[in-house]
GROMACS .gro file of C-alpha atoms in nm:
model
   58
    1UNK     CA    1  -0.750   2.054  -0.668
    2UNK     CA    2  -0.660   1.999  -0.297
    3UNK     CA    3  -0.560   1.651  -0.182
    4UNK     CA    4  -0.832   1.456  -0.020
    5UNK     CA    5  -0.913   1.129   0.154
    6UNK     CA    6  -1.203   0.962  -0.036
    7UNK     CA    7  -1.375   0.630   0.047
    8UNK     CA    8  -1.638   0.453  -0.173
    9UNK     CA    9  -1.848   0.167  -0.077
   10UNK     CA   10  -1.724  -0.171  -0.194
   11UNK     CA   11  -2.060  -0.252  -0.324
   12UNK     CA   12  -2.280   0.042  -0.411
   13UNK     CA   13  -2.331   0.202  -0.069
   14UNK     CA   14  -2.099   0.258   0.221
   15UNK     CA   15  -2.154   0.030   0.517
   16UNK     CA   16  -2.108   0.132   0.880
   17UNK     CA   17  -1.782  -0.047   0.896
   18UNK     CA   18  -1.652   0.130   0.580
   19UNK     CA   19  -1.766   0.461   0.732
   20UNK     CA   20  -1.573   0.374   1.050
   21UNK     CA   21  -1.262   0.293   0.839
   22UNK     CA   22  -1.287   0.634   0.678
   23UNK     CA   23  -1.305   0.815   1.009
   24UNK     CA   24  -1.009   0.603   1.138
   25UNK     CA   25  -0.804   0.687   0.833
   26UNK     CA   26  -0.886   1.055   0.868
   27UNK     CA   27  -0.770   1.051   1.238
   28UNK     CA   28  -0.445   0.874   1.140
   29UNK     CA   29  -0.388   1.140   0.875
   30UNK     CA   30  -0.427   1.405   1.138
   31UNK     CA   31  -0.709   1.583   0.974
   32UNK     CA   32  -0.868   1.821   1.218
   33UNK     CA   33  -1.193   1.716   1.360
   34UNK     CA   34  -1.375   2.031   1.253
   35UNK     CA   35  -1.299   1.976   0.881
   36UNK     CA   36  -1.624   1.936   0.686
   37UNK     CA   37  -1.709   1.595   0.523
   38UNK     CA   38  -1.855   1.584   0.173
   39UNK     CA   39  -2.075   1.290   0.083
   40UNK     CA   40  -2.239   1.175  -0.239
   41UNK     CA   41  -2.580   1.020  -0.178
   42UNK     CA   42  -2.782   0.775  -0.383
   43UNK     CA   43  -3.126   0.860  -0.493
   44UNK     CA   44  -3.255   0.651  -0.195
   45UNK     CA   45  -3.039   0.869   0.049
   46UNK     CA   46  -2.767   0.611   0.113
   47UNK     CA   47  -2.396   0.723   0.120
   48UNK     CA   48  -2.215   0.628  -0.195
   49UNK     CA   49  -1.878   0.816  -0.129
   50UNK     CA   50  -1.731   1.034   0.150
   51UNK     CA   51  -1.442   1.271   0.114
   52UNK     CA   52  -1.248   1.511   0.333
   53UNK     CA   53  -0.976   1.765   0.248
   54UNK     CA   54  -0.627   1.690   0.369
   55UNK     CA   55  -0.465   1.989   0.536
   56UNK     CA   56  -0.616   2.327   0.580
   57UNK     CA   57  -0.826   2.334   0.262
   58UNK     CA   58  -1.193   2.333   0.349
   0.00000   0.00000   0.00000
C-alpha cells in the first residue's frame, strides 16, 4: 500500500479549517497539485476523511 496523507474530521465531519490544514500539509509534503484526492463521504454528503497518495502513486 502506498504511503498517503490522510485527514479525518475531529468530530464526525471535516470542517473548512481542517480541509485547509490538509491542503497545507499536502503542499508542505511537495505533493504535486495534479494528484487526485480521495474522500469518504457521510450519507448526508459531508466529508468524513480525505486522503492523497505521497509521491508518484496515483
